[in-house]
Tab-separated table of C-alpha atoms in Angstrom:
chain	number	residue	atom	x	y	z
A	18	MET	CA	94.501	-94.368	178.005
A	19	ARG	CA	96.972	-96.113	180.265
A	20	VAL	CA	100.271	-94.338	180.959
A	21	LEU	CA	103.370	-95.776	182.580
A	22	GLY	CA	105.347	-92.918	184.155
A	23	ILE	CA	109.010	-93.316	184.998
A	24	ASP	CA	111.109	-91.163	187.324
A	25	PRO	CA	114.527	-92.391	186.197
A	26	GLY	CA	117.236	-93.282	188.701
A	27	LEU	CA	119.899	-95.899	189.094
A	28	THR	CA	119.587	-96.574	192.827
A	29	ARG	CA	115.826	-95.961	192.862
A	30	CYS	CA	113.712	-95.727	189.715
A	31	GLY	CA	110.067	-94.841	190.370
A	32	VAL	CA	107.339	-96.334	188.186
A	33	GLY	CA	103.644	-95.401	188.290
A	34	ILE	CA	100.799	-96.645	186.113
A	35	VAL	CA	97.687	-94.469	185.762
A	36	ASP	CA	94.522	-94.829	183.685
A	37	GLY	CA	92.646	-91.760	182.476
A	38	VAL	CA	91.701	-89.446	179.643
A	39	PRO	CA	92.451	-85.724	179.228
A	40	GLY	CA	90.200	-83.846	181.670
A	41	ARG	CA	89.300	-86.948	183.623
A	42	LEU	CA	91.835	-88.914	185.625
A	43	GLY	CA	90.965	-92.515	186.151
A	44	LYS	CA	92.572	-94.700	188.716
A	45	LEU	CA	96.033	-95.544	189.955
A	46	VAL	CA	96.679	-98.995	188.501
A	47	GLY	CA	99.936	-99.681	190.293
A	48	TYR	CA	103.325	-98.346	191.266
A	49	THR	CA	106.708	-99.606	192.334
A	50	VAL	CA	110.329	-98.613	192.760
A	51	VAL	CA	113.034	-100.547	190.930
A	52	ARG	CA	116.148	-100.555	193.093
A	53	SER	CA	119.753	-101.451	192.516
A	54	ASP	CA	122.741	-101.615	194.822
A	55	PRO	CA	125.280	-98.766	194.351
A	56	ASP	CA	128.059	-101.292	195.123
A	57	GLN	CA	127.093	-103.375	192.106
A	58	ASP	CA	128.681	-103.115	188.699
A	59	ILE	CA	127.079	-100.450	186.438
A	60	ALA	CA	126.394	-103.085	183.758
A	61	GLU	CA	124.515	-105.305	186.229
A	62	ARG	CA	122.524	-102.323	187.505
A	63	LEU	CA	121.439	-101.168	184.040
A	64	LEU	CA	120.593	-104.743	183.036
A	65	HIS	CA	118.452	-105.139	186.174
A	66	LEU	CA	116.632	-101.876	185.410
A	67	ASP	CA	116.115	-102.873	181.759
A	68	THR	CA	114.749	-106.301	182.706
A	69	SER	CA	112.461	-104.878	185.408
A	70	LEU	CA	111.045	-102.104	183.192
A	71	GLY	CA	110.543	-104.604	180.360
A	72	GLU	CA	108.563	-106.849	182.724
A	73	LEU	CA	106.440	-103.930	183.987
A	74	VAL	CA	105.624	-102.795	180.433
A	75	ALA	CA	104.673	-106.373	179.501
A	76	ALA	CA	102.570	-106.807	182.658
A	77	TYR	CA	100.677	-103.482	182.625
A	78	LYS	CA	100.408	-103.036	178.823
A	79	PRO	CA	100.405	-99.194	178.842
A	80	ASP	CA	99.408	-97.208	175.740
A	81	SER	CA	102.318	-94.855	176.220
A	82	VAL	CA	105.337	-94.191	178.406
A	83	ALA	CA	106.264	-90.847	180.006
A	84	VAL	CA	109.770	-90.222	181.375
A	85	GLU	CA	111.077	-87.276	183.383
A	86	ARG	CA	113.892	-85.423	181.665
A	87	VAL	CA	117.280	-85.249	183.389
A	88	PHE	CA	119.301	-82.042	183.516
A	89	ALA	CA	123.032	-81.530	183.916
A	90	GLN	CA	122.625	-79.039	186.773
A	91	HIS	CA	121.366	-81.763	189.120
A	92	ASN	CA	123.607	-83.428	191.698
A	93	ALA	CA	126.796	-83.886	189.643
A	94	ARG	CA	127.866	-87.026	191.507
A	95	THR	CA	124.765	-88.996	190.534
A	96	VAL	CA	123.565	-87.203	187.388
A	97	MET	CA	125.470	-89.468	184.974
A	98	GLY	CA	123.869	-92.581	186.479
A	99	THR	CA	120.454	-90.908	186.359
A	100	ALA	CA	120.985	-90.001	182.690
A	101	GLN	CA	122.043	-93.568	181.872
A	102	ALA	CA	118.947	-94.853	183.675
A	103	SER	CA	116.770	-92.408	181.688
A	104	GLY	CA	118.248	-93.770	178.449
A	105	VAL	CA	117.314	-97.299	179.533
A	106	ALA	CA	113.831	-96.095	180.588
A	107	ILE	CA	113.117	-94.399	177.244
A	108	LEU	CA	114.437	-97.488	175.468
A	109	ALA	CA	112.091	-99.775	177.439
A	110	GLY	CA	109.097	-97.949	175.976
A	111	ALA	CA	110.561	-97.631	172.470
A	112	ARG	CA	111.494	-101.301	172.326
A	113	ALA	CA	107.891	-102.233	173.165
A	114	GLY	CA	106.778	-100.092	170.201
A	115	LEU	CA	105.104	-97.517	172.466
A	116	PRO	CA	105.126	-93.732	172.069
A	117	VAL	CA	107.530	-92.246	174.620
A	118	GLN	CA	107.262	-88.666	175.808
A	119	THR	CA	109.657	-86.791	178.094
A	120	TYR	CA	108.687	-83.950	180.460
A	121	THR	CA	110.806	-81.530	182.450
A	122	PRO	CA	110.499	-81.593	186.253
A	123	SER	CA	108.765	-78.185	186.152
A	124	GLU	CA	106.240	-79.355	183.552
A	125	VAL	CA	105.381	-82.278	185.841
A	126	LYS	CA	105.117	-80.115	188.969
A	127	ALA	CA	103.001	-77.517	187.160
A	128	ALA	CA	100.685	-80.211	185.792
A	129	VAL	CA	99.820	-81.648	189.211
A	130	THR	CA	100.177	-78.622	191.562
A	131	GLY	CA	99.764	-75.593	189.275
A	132	SER	CA	103.284	-74.445	190.163
A	133	GLY	CA	106.499	-75.417	188.386
A	134	THR	CA	108.465	-74.853	191.587
A	135	ALA	CA	106.332	-76.982	193.948
A	136	ASP	CA	108.224	-79.152	196.433
A	137	LYS	CA	108.157	-82.935	196.788
A	138	ALA	CA	105.585	-82.883	199.628
A	139	GLN	CA	103.187	-80.769	197.540
A	140	VAL	CA	103.528	-83.134	194.567
A	141	THR	CA	102.843	-86.145	196.806
A	142	ALA	CA	99.834	-84.402	198.391
A	143	MET	CA	98.315	-83.561	194.995
A	144	VAL	CA	98.954	-87.038	193.583
A	145	THR	CA	97.135	-88.463	196.619
A	146	ARG	CA	94.224	-86.045	196.208
A	147	LEU	CA	93.886	-86.241	192.398
A	148	LEU	CA	93.794	-90.024	192.407
A	149	LYS	CA	91.595	-90.164	195.554
A	150	LEU	CA	94.062	-92.388	197.399
A	151	ASP	CA	93.516	-93.261	201.067
A	152	ALA	CA	97.148	-92.546	201.850
A	153	PRO	CA	100.165	-91.065	200.053
A	154	PRO	CA	101.985	-93.586	197.843
A	155	LYS	CA	104.931	-95.222	199.605
A	156	PRO	CA	107.815	-95.122	198.977
A	157	ALA	CA	107.732	-91.421	198.123
A	158	ASP	CA	109.927	-92.050	195.042
A	159	ALA	CA	106.885	-93.576	193.382
A	160	ALA	CA	104.825	-90.358	193.806
A	161	ASP	CA	107.002	-88.536	191.265
A	162	ALA	CA	106.550	-91.319	188.734
A	163	ILE	CA	102.778	-91.212	189.253
A	164	ALA	CA	102.888	-87.401	188.798
A	165	ILE	CA	104.700	-87.882	185.467
A	166	ALA	CA	101.949	-90.237	184.291
A	167	ILE	CA	99.277	-87.712	185.387
A	168	CYS	CA	101.113	-84.923	183.545
A	169	HIS	CA	101.026	-86.995	180.368
A	170	ILE	CA	97.300	-87.723	180.745
A	171	TRP	CA	96.437	-84.037	181.404
A	172	ARG	CA	98.230	-83.120	178.228
A	173	GLY	CA	96.366	-85.829	176.384
A	174	GLY	CA	99.459	-86.930	174.561
A	175	THR	CA	98.826	-83.845	172.399
A	176	ARG	CA	102.474	-83.114	171.826
A	177	ALA	CA	103.202	-86.732	170.880
A	178	ARG	CA	100.338	-86.711	168.382
A	179	ILE	CA	101.441	-83.408	166.812
A	180	GLU	CA	104.995	-84.704	166.492
A	181	ALA	CA	103.841	-87.991	164.976
A	182	ALA	CA	101.717	-86.066	162.441
A	183	ALA	CA	104.651	-83.779	161.643
A	184	ARG	CA	106.865	-86.800	161.060
A	185	ARG	CA	104.276	-88.403	158.796
A	186	SER	CA	103.939	-85.229	156.717
A	187	LEU	CA	107.715	-85.176	156.198
A	188	ARG	CA	107.792	-88.659	154.723
B	26	MET	CA	140.474	-112.096	173.093
B	27	ARG	CA	138.112	-110.029	170.965
B	28	VAL	CA	137.016	-106.675	172.353
B	29	LEU	CA	134.262	-104.419	171.084
B	30	GLY	CA	135.060	-100.835	172.083
B	31	ILE	CA	132.355	-98.174	172.167
B	32	ASP	CA	132.800	-94.394	172.208
B	33	PRO	CA	129.249	-93.488	173.203
B	34	GLY	CA	127.361	-90.713	171.479
B	35	LEU	CA	123.855	-90.050	170.303
B	36	THR	CA	124.594	-88.347	166.974
B	37	ARG	CA	127.728	-90.422	166.345
B	38	CYS	CA	128.606	-93.532	168.342
B	39	GLY	CA	131.999	-95.040	167.432
B	40	VAL	CA	132.449	-98.812	167.518
B	41	GLY	CA	135.757	-100.652	167.026
B	42	ILE	CA	136.460	-104.371	167.217
B	43	VAL	CA	140.032	-105.510	167.962
B	44	ASP	CA	141.577	-108.949	168.509
B	45	GLY	CA	144.595	-109.358	170.781
B	46	VAL	CA	146.031	-110.538	174.064
B	47	PRO	CA	147.766	-108.489	176.779
B	48	GLY	CA	151.205	-107.555	175.454
B	49	ARG	CA	150.382	-108.471	171.894
B	50	LEU	CA	147.806	-106.631	169.856
B	51	GLY	CA	146.253	-108.625	167.076
B	52	LYS	CA	144.344	-107.122	164.244
B	53	LEU	CA	141.609	-104.595	163.693
B	54	VAL	CA	138.564	-106.717	162.936
B	55	GLY	CA	136.221	-103.912	161.993
B	56	TYR	CA	134.866	-100.501	162.917
B	57	THR	CA	131.880	-98.326	162.236
B	58	VAL	CA	130.002	-95.280	163.436
B	59	VAL	CA	126.333	-95.594	164.379
B	60	ARG	CA	124.630	-92.315	163.517
B	61	SER	CA	121.288	-90.794	164.358
B	62	ASP	CA	119.618	-87.600	163.280
B	63	PRO	CA	119.471	-84.854	165.983
B	64	ASP	CA	116.052	-83.856	164.614
B	65	GLN	CA	114.636	-87.287	165.410
B	66	ASP	CA	112.790	-88.190	168.568
B	67	ILE	CA	115.063	-89.269	171.459
B	68	ALA	CA	113.192	-92.583	171.741
B	69	GLU	CA	113.769	-93.384	168.047
B	70	ARG	CA	117.440	-92.438	168.347
B	71	LEU	CA	118.069	-94.642	171.383
B	72	LEU	CA	116.155	-97.517	169.798
B	73	HIS	CA	118.246	-97.218	166.614
B	74	LEU	CA	121.454	-97.245	168.695
B	75	ASP	CA	120.266	-100.230	170.735
B	76	THR	CA	119.315	-102.219	167.620
B	77	SER	CA	122.573	-101.365	165.822
B	78	LEU	CA	124.799	-102.246	168.800
B	79	GLY	CA	122.850	-105.476	169.342
B	80	GLU	CA	123.449	-106.422	165.699
B	81	LEU	CA	127.178	-105.596	165.931
B	82	VAL	CA	127.583	-107.684	169.095
B	83	ALA	CA	125.761	-110.585	167.428
B	84	ALA	CA	127.814	-110.251	164.221
B	85	TYR	CA	131.304	-109.866	165.751
B	86	LYS	CA	130.818	-112.077	168.824
B	87	PRO	CA	133.268	-110.191	171.106
B	88	ASP	CA	134.485	-111.734	174.382
B	89	SER	CA	133.989	-108.446	176.170
B	90	VAL	CA	132.789	-104.891	175.699
B	91	ALA	CA	134.650	-101.717	176.720
B	92	VAL	CA	132.858	-98.366	176.953
B	93	GLU	CA	134.304	-94.895	177.508
B	94	ARG	CA	133.016	-93.231	180.664
B	95	VAL	CA	131.110	-89.953	180.333
B	96	PHE	CA	131.731	-87.021	182.664
B	97	ALA	CA	129.463	-84.153	183.608
B	98	GLN	CA	132.072	-81.495	182.819
B	99	HIS	CA	131.856	-82.238	179.088
B	100	ASN	CA	129.818	-80.077	176.705
B	101	ALA	CA	126.696	-79.485	178.816
B	102	ARG	CA	124.387	-79.213	175.811
B	103	THR	CA	125.130	-82.731	174.575
B	104	VAL	CA	126.319	-84.510	177.731
B	105	MET	CA	122.877	-85.831	178.687
B	106	GLY	CA	122.425	-87.469	175.283
B	107	THR	CA	125.937	-88.901	175.499
B	108	ALA	CA	125.206	-90.310	178.963
B	109	GLN	CA	121.938	-91.863	177.733
B	110	ALA	CA	123.827	-93.386	174.791
B	111	SER	CA	126.452	-94.768	177.212
B	112	GLY	CA	123.684	-96.424	179.242
B	113	VAL	CA	122.387	-98.095	176.078
B	114	ALA	CA	125.954	-99.103	175.088
B	115	ILE	CA	126.693	-100.729	178.470
B	116	LEU	CA	123.308	-102.444	178.303
B	117	ALA	CA	124.060	-103.877	174.827
B	118	GLY	CA	127.025	-105.762	176.281
B	119	ALA	CA	125.275	-106.770	179.496
B	120	ARG	CA	122.212	-108.069	177.674
B	121	ALA	CA	124.444	-110.313	175.551
B	122	GLY	CA	125.872	-111.744	178.783
B	123	LEU	CA	129.303	-110.206	178.169
B	124	PRO	CA	131.610	-108.593	180.732
B	125	VAL	CA	131.459	-104.809	180.315
B	126	GLN	CA	134.251	-102.527	181.470
B	127	THR	CA	134.304	-98.723	181.464
B	128	TYR	CA	137.411	-96.555	181.097
B	129	THR	CA	137.937	-92.832	181.579
B	130	PRO	CA	139.097	-90.792	178.557
B	131	SER	CA	142.507	-90.292	180.214
B	132	GLU	CA	142.927	-94.040	180.842
B	133	VAL	CA	142.262	-94.639	177.143
B	134	LYS	CA	144.630	-91.881	175.984
B	135	ALA	CA	147.365	-93.049	178.363
B	136	ALA	CA	146.968	-96.656	177.188
B	137	VAL	CA	147.548	-95.856	173.519
B	138	THR	CA	149.812	-92.762	173.638
B	139	GLY	CA	151.480	-92.907	177.061
B	140	SER	CA	149.882	-89.579	177.983
B	141	GLY	CA	146.492	-89.055	179.590
B	142	THR	CA	146.239	-85.622	177.979
B	143	ALA	CA	147.012	-86.595	174.375
B	144	ASP	CA	144.886	-84.959	171.683
B	145	LYS	CA	142.616	-86.635	169.134
B	146	ALA	CA	145.245	-86.551	166.347
B	147	GLN	CA	147.790	-88.306	168.583
B	148	VAL	CA	145.276	-91.012	169.534
B	149	THR	CA	144.414	-91.578	165.850
B	150	ALA	CA	148.126	-91.707	164.908
B	151	MET	CA	148.906	-94.285	167.602
B	152	VAL	CA	145.848	-96.416	166.764
B	153	THR	CA	147.034	-96.454	163.126
B	154	ARG	CA	150.603	-97.379	164.136
B	155	LEU	CA	149.749	-99.963	166.825
B	156	LEU	CA	147.384	-101.861	164.529
B	157	LYS	CA	149.704	-101.456	161.497
B	158	LEU	CA	146.954	-99.855	159.411
B	159	ASP	CA	147.723	-98.451	155.951
B	160	ALA	CA	145.739	-95.295	156.732
B	161	PRO	CA	144.033	-93.728	159.769
B	162	PRO	CA	140.548	-95.125	160.418
B	163	LYS	CA	137.806	-93.004	158.831
B	164	PRO	CA	135.619	-91.500	160.118
B	165	ALA	CA	137.825	-90.247	162.944
B	166	ASP	CA	135.065	-90.989	165.485
B	167	ALA	CA	135.881	-94.655	165.076
B	168	ALA	CA	139.518	-94.155	166.129
B	169	ASP	CA	138.470	-93.391	169.709
B	170	ALA	CA	136.370	-96.552	169.869
B	171	ILE	CA	139.315	-98.596	168.560
B	172	ALA	CA	141.549	-96.945	171.206
B	173	ILE	CA	139.080	-98.007	173.913
B	174	ALA	CA	139.273	-101.616	172.696
B	175	ILE	CA	143.098	-101.431	172.670
B	176	CYS	CA	143.073	-100.009	176.217
B	177	HIS	CA	141.011	-102.974	177.373
B	178	ILE	CA	143.346	-105.479	175.694
B	179	TRP	CA	146.492	-103.838	177.155
B	180	ARG	CA	144.977	-104.146	180.583
B	181	GLY	CA	144.146	-107.751	179.862
B	182	GLY	CA	140.735	-107.430	181.392
B	183	THR	CA	142.569	-107.663	184.737
B	184	ARG	CA	140.252	-105.322	186.541
B	185	ALA	CA	137.167	-107.156	185.285
B	186	ARG	CA	138.572	-110.491	186.453
B	187	ILE	CA	139.495	-109.128	189.890
B	188	GLU	CA	136.032	-107.642	190.283
B	189	ALA	CA	134.334	-110.855	189.155
B	190	ALA	CA	136.425	-112.831	191.682
B	191	ALA	CA	135.549	-110.335	194.409
B	192	ARG	CA	131.857	-110.675	193.616
B	193	ARG	CA	132.091	-114.480	193.696
B	194	SER	CA	133.834	-114.416	197.083
B	195	LEU	CA	131.005	-112.277	198.487
B	196	ARG	CA	128.329	-114.772	197.529
């Protein structure tokens, strides 16, 4: 199973691609950060993010997409842009016909560190260890995206499968 | 000038298409509300919105798109979904190569009623009067979208043109 994890953001959007199956992580396939200039028009920024994520999905051909959920209590000045970016991120997976799953920040932290309140350094350290990397992923923004992909693999897409089955049974 | 106005929302997204030039409103070309089921998966809902807005842009061929800005102080339970929907709405215009402009709720209210604190009924009444409609647009969600399009026409896309010129001069 190949998962493309996305840590949504407008100025910096982390993307990490990880192969693996539940119980056995495979390898880090790639990661990047999609950036856009805060001085640019919002429409240009969202279009750039949409195009970039579309290209990454086409290039890496993941089986599913995992996106971190955005909450209103975050930094109020940037939270609207982050939420807009998360909409574009979820859409990038949906438009490619892929299952898309969202996870809360604490679900992601708990999945990779065992604690839902772990800090950024701990997440980066565990991502580095779990994927047997020689050095922590740089830039650090990408580590969160990789952690989201790991979280989805650990959970084996269970929730997505249950929900898909529930939807089928309702038809 | 034909403007497609969008009042972003996940459960109900208002869309209104208005023809006109600054100082002289033309006619209401059409309006609709794109709906999605709150019980559905977020990815399916955003994909449905994206597809529907893409079809409306292709069908009505607007010269520009105007979207109401979303603020964090709104209903916290639904604001994240509204912000995600606004990202998809802005993207629908940008992907079609159209200029996209955002307006605050008070800019829209002031443009159609003269007061930035007007209520929904007042906005609907003025939309009905300004466009010489026989009856208020139904559903009411569409009235806000039509008001956003009117706001953009009143302002003659001035801001968008100034910003485009500024961007060109920076190149």
